[in-house]
mmCIF file of C-alpha atoms in Angstrom:
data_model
loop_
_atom_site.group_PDB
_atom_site.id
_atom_site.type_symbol
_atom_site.label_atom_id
_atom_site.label_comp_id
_atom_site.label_asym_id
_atom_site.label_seq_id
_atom_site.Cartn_x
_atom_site.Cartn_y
_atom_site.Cartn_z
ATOM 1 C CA UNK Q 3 154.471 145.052 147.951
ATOM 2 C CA UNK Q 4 154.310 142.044 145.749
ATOM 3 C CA UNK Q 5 152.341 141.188 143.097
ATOM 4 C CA UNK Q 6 150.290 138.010 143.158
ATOM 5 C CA UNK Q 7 148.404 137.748 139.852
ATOM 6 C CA UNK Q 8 148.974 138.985 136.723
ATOM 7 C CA UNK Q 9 147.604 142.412 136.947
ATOM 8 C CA UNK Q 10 145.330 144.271 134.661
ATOM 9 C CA UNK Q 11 146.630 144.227 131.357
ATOM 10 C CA UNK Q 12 147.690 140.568 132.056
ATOM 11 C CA UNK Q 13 144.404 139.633 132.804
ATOM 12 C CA UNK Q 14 142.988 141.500 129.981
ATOM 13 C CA UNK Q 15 145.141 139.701 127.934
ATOM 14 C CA UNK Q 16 144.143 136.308 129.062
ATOM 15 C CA UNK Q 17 140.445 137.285 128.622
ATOM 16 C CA UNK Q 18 141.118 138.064 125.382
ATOM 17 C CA UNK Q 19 142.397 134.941 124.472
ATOM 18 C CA UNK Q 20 139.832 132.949 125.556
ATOM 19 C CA UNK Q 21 137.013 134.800 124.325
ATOM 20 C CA UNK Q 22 139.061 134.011 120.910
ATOM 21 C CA UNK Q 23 139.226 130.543 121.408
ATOM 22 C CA UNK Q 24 135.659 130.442 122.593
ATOM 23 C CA UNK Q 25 134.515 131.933 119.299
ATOM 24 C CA UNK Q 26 136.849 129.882 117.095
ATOM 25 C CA UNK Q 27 135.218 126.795 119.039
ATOM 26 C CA UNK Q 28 131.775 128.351 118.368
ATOM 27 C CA UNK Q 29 132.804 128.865 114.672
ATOM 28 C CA UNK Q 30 133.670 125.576 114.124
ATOM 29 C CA UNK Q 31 130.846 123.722 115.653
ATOM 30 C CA UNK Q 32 128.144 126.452 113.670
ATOM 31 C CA UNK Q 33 130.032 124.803 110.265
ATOM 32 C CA UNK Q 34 130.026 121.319 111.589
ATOM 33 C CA UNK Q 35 126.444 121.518 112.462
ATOM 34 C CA UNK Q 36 125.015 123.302 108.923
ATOM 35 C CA UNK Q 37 126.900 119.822 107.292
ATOM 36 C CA UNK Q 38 125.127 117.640 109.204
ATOM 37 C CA UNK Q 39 121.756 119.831 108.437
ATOM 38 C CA UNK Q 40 122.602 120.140 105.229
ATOM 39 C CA UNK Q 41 123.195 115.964 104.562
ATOM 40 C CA UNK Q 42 120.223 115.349 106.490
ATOM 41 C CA UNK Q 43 118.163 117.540 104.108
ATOM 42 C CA UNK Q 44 120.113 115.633 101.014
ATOM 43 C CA UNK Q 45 118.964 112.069 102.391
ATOM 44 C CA UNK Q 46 115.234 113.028 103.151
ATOM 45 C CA UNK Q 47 114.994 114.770 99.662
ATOM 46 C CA UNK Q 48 116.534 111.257 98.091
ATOM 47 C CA UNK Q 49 113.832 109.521 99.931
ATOM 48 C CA UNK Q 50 110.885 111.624 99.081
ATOM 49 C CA UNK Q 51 112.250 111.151 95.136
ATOM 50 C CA UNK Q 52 112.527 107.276 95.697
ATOM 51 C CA UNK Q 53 108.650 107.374 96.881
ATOM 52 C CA UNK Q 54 107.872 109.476 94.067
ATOM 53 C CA UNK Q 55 109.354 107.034 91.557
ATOM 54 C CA UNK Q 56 108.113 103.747 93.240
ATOM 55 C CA UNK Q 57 104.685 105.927 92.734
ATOM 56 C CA UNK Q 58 105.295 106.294 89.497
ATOM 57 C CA UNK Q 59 106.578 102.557 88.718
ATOM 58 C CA UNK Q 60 103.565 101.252 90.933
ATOM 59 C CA UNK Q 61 100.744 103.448 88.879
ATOM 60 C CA UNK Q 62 102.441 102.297 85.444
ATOM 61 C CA UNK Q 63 102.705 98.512 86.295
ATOM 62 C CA UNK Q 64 98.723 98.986 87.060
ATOM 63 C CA UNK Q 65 97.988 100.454 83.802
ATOM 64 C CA UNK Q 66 100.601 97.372 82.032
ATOM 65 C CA UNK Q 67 98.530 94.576 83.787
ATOM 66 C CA UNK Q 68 95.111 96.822 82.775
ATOM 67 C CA UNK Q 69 96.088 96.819 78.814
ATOM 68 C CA UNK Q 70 97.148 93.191 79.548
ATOM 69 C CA UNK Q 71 94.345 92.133 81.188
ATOM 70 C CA UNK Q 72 91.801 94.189 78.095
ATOM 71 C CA UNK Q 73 94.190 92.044 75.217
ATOM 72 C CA UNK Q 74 93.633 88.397 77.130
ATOM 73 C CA UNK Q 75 89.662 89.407 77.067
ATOM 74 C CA UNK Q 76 87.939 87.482 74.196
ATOM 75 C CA UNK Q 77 87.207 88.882 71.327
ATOM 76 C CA UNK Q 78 82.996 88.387 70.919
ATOM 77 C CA UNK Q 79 82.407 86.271 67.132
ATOM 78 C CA UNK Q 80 81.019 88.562 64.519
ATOM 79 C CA UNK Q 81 78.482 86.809 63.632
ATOM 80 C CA UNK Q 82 76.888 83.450 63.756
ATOM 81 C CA UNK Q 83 78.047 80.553 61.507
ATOM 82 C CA UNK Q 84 75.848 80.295 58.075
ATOM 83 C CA UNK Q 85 73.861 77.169 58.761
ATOM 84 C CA UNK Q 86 74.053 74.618 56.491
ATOM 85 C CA UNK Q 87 71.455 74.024 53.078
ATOM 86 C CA UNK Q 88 69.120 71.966 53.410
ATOM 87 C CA UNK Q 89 68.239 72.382 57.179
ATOM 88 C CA UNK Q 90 64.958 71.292 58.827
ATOM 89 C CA UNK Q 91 62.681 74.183 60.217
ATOM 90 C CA UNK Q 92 63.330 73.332 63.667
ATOM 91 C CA UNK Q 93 67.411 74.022 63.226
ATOM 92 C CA UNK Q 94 66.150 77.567 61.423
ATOM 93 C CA UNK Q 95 64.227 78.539 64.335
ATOM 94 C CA UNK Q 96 67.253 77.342 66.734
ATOM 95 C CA UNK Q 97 69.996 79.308 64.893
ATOM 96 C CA UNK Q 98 67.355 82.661 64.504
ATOM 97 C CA UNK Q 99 67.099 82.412 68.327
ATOM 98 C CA UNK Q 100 70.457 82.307 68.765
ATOM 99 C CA UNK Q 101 71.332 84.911 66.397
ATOM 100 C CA UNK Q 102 68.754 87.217 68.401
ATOM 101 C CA UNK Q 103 70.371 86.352 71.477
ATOM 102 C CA UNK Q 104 73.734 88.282 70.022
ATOM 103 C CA UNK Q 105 71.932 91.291 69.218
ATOM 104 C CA UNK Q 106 70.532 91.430 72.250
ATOM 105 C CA UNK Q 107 73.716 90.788 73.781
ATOM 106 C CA UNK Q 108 74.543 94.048 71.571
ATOM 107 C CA UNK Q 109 77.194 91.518 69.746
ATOM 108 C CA UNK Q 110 75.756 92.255 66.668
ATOM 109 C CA UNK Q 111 74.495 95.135 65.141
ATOM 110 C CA UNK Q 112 71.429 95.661 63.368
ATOM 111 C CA UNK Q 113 73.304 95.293 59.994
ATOM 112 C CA UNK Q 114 75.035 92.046 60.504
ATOM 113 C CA UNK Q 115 71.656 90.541 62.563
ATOM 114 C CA UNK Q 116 69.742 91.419 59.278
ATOM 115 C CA UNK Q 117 72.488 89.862 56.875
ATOM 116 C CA UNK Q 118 72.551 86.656 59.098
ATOM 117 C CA UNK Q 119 68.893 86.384 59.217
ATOM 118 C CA UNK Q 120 68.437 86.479 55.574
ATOM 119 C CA UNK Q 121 71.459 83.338 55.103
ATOM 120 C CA UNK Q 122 69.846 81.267 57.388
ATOM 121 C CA UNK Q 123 66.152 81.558 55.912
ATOM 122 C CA UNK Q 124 67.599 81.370 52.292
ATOM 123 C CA UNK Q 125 68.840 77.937 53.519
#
Protein backbone atom coordinates (compact mmCIF):
# COMPACT_ATOMS: atom_id res chain seq x y z
CA UNK A 1 0.00 0.00 0.00
CA UNK A 2 1.15 3.50 -0.62
CA UNK A 3 1.28 6.30 1.32
CA UNK A 4 -0.48 9.47 0.25
CA UNK A 5 0.15 12.14 2.91
CA UNK A 6 2.63 12.61 5.20
CA UNK A 7 1.58 10.43 8.00
CA UNK A 8 1.35 11.10 11.65
CA UNK A 9 4.45 12.36 12.85
CA UNK A 10 4.67 14.35 9.53
CA UNK A 11 1.62 15.95 10.15
CA UNK A 12 2.40 16.56 13.69
CA UNK A 13 5.29 18.16 12.60
CA UNK A 14 3.66 20.53 10.25
CA UNK A 15 1.12 21.46 13.00
CA UNK A 16 3.73 22.30 15.01
CA UNK A 17 5.17 24.65 12.85
CA UNK A 18 2.42 26.59 12.23
CA UNK A 19 1.10 26.93 15.55
CA UNK A 20 4.82 28.51 15.95
CA UNK A 21 4.48 30.82 13.33
CA UNK A 22 0.97 31.66 14.38
CA UNK A 23 2.24 32.70 17.80
CA UNK A 24 5.36 34.50 16.55
CA UNK A 25 2.73 36.46 14.25
CA UNK A 26 0.57 36.97 17.38
CA UNK A 27 3.73 38.11 19.30
CA UNK A 28 4.61 40.56 17.03
CA UNK A 29 1.38 42.26 16.38
CA UNK A 30 0.67 42.28 20.64
CA UNK A 31 4.22 44.58 20.56
CA UNK A 32 3.23 46.53 17.54
CA UNK A 33 -0.08 47.31 18.98
CA UNK A 34 1.14 48.37 22.87
CA UNK A 35 3.48 51.13 20.58
CA UNK A 36 0.81 52.47 18.97
CA UNK A 37 -1.21 52.52 22.53
CA UNK A 38 1.49 53.64 24.13
CA UNK A 39 2.19 56.92 21.49
CA UNK A 40 -1.35 57.54 21.49
CA UNK A 41 -1.33 57.92 25.31
CA UNK A 42 2.05 60.23 24.84
CA UNK A 43 0.14 62.66 22.32
CA UNK A 44 -3.18 62.98 24.39
CA UNK A 45 -1.07 63.58 27.63
CA UNK A 46 0.97 66.47 25.46
CA UNK A 47 -2.36 67.87 24.65
CA UNK A 48 -4.01 67.87 27.98
CA UNK A 49 -0.47 69.76 29.23
CA UNK A 50 -0.77 72.30 26.25
CA UNK A 51 -4.51 73.11 27.59
CA UNK A 52 -3.24 73.30 30.95
CA UNK A 53 -0.60 75.88 30.04
CA UNK A 54 -2.77 77.98 27.57
CA UNK A 55 -5.00 77.92 31.01
CA UNK A 56 -2.46 79.10 32.78
CA UNK A 57 -1.13 81.84 30.14
CA UNK A 58 -4.92 82.85 29.55
CA UNK A 59 -5.70 83.35 33.57
CA UNK A 60 -2.25 85.36 33.92
CA UNK A 61 -2.75 87.68 30.84
CA UNK A 62 -6.29 88.47 32.72
CA UNK A 63 -4.73 89.35 35.90
CA UNK A 64 -1.72 91.60 33.58
CA UNK A 65 -4.55 93.61 31.81
CA UNK A 66 -6.45 93.76 35.57
CA UNK A 67 -3.18 95.46 37.32
CA UNK A 68 -2.98 97.41 34.01
CA UNK A 69 -6.23 98.45 33.80
CA UNK A 70 -6.14 99.49 38.18
CA UNK A 71 -2.56 101.70 37.22
CA UNK A 72 -4.36 103.68 34.04
CA UNK A 73 -7.34 104.49 36.73
CA UNK A 74 -6.93 108.12 37.98
CA UNK A 75 -5.61 108.85 40.89
CA UNK A 76 -8.62 111.07 42.92
CA UNK A 77 -6.76 114.89 43.99
CA UNK A 78 -6.07 115.06 47.66
CA UNK A 79 -7.54 117.84 48.31
CA UNK A 80 -8.99 120.94 46.85
CA UNK A 81 -6.79 123.86 45.66
CA UNK A 82 -6.32 126.71 48.55
CA UNK A 83 -8.42 129.49 47.13
CA UNK A 84 -6.94 132.54 46.67
CA UNK A 85 -6.80 135.79 49.53
CA UNK A 86 -8.90 138.08 49.18
CA UNK A 87 -11.95 136.14 47.75
CA UNK A 88 -15.58 137.38 47.75
CA UNK A 89 -18.10 135.35 49.99
CA UNK A 90 -19.82 133.94 47.15
CA UNK A 91 -16.36 132.05 45.79
CA UNK A 92 -16.04 130.80 49.76
CA UNK A 93 -19.33 129.29 49.70
CA UNK A 94 -18.57 127.76 46.04
CA UNK A 95 -15.21 126.17 46.98
CA UNK A 96 -16.85 124.86 50.71
CA UNK A 97 -19.49 123.15 48.51
CA UNK A 98 -17.18 121.69 46.50
CA UNK A 99 -14.89 120.61 49.10
CA UNK A 100 -18.06 118.82 50.76
CA UNK A 101 -18.80 117.24 47.63
CA UNK A 102 -15.20 115.23 48.02
CA UNK A 103 -15.95 114.07 51.34
CA UNK A 104 -18.95 112.92 50.42
CA UNK A 105 -17.49 111.37 47.52
CA UNK A 106 -15.32 109.73 50.49
CA UNK A 107 -12.22 111.57 48.54
CA UNK A 108 -11.34 113.18 51.50
CA UNK A 109 -11.22 112.29 54.87
CA UNK A 110 -12.44 114.01 57.77
CA UNK A 111 -8.87 115.32 58.50
CA UNK A 112 -7.99 116.84 55.23
CA UNK A 113 -11.97 118.22 54.78
CA UNK A 114 -11.32 120.02 58.18
CA UNK A 115 -7.75 121.39 57.15
CA UNK A 116 -9.24 122.63 53.77
CA UNK A 117 -12.15 124.20 55.37
CA UNK A 118 -10.19 126.21 57.73
CA UNK A 119 -7.69 127.66 54.43
CA UNK A 120 -10.47 128.67 52.60
CA UNK A 121 -12.37 130.66 55.49
CA UNK A 122 -8.97 132.13 56.69
CA UNK A 123 -8.93 133.61 53.14
Amino acid sequence: MRRRGPGLVGMAVGTAVIAGTAGAVRHRQDVKYAGQEQAAYAEQQAATDQQQMQQQVAAQQAQIQQLQAQAAAPVPAAAAPAAPAGNSMDQKMVQLQQLGELKNAGILTDDEFAAQKAAILAS
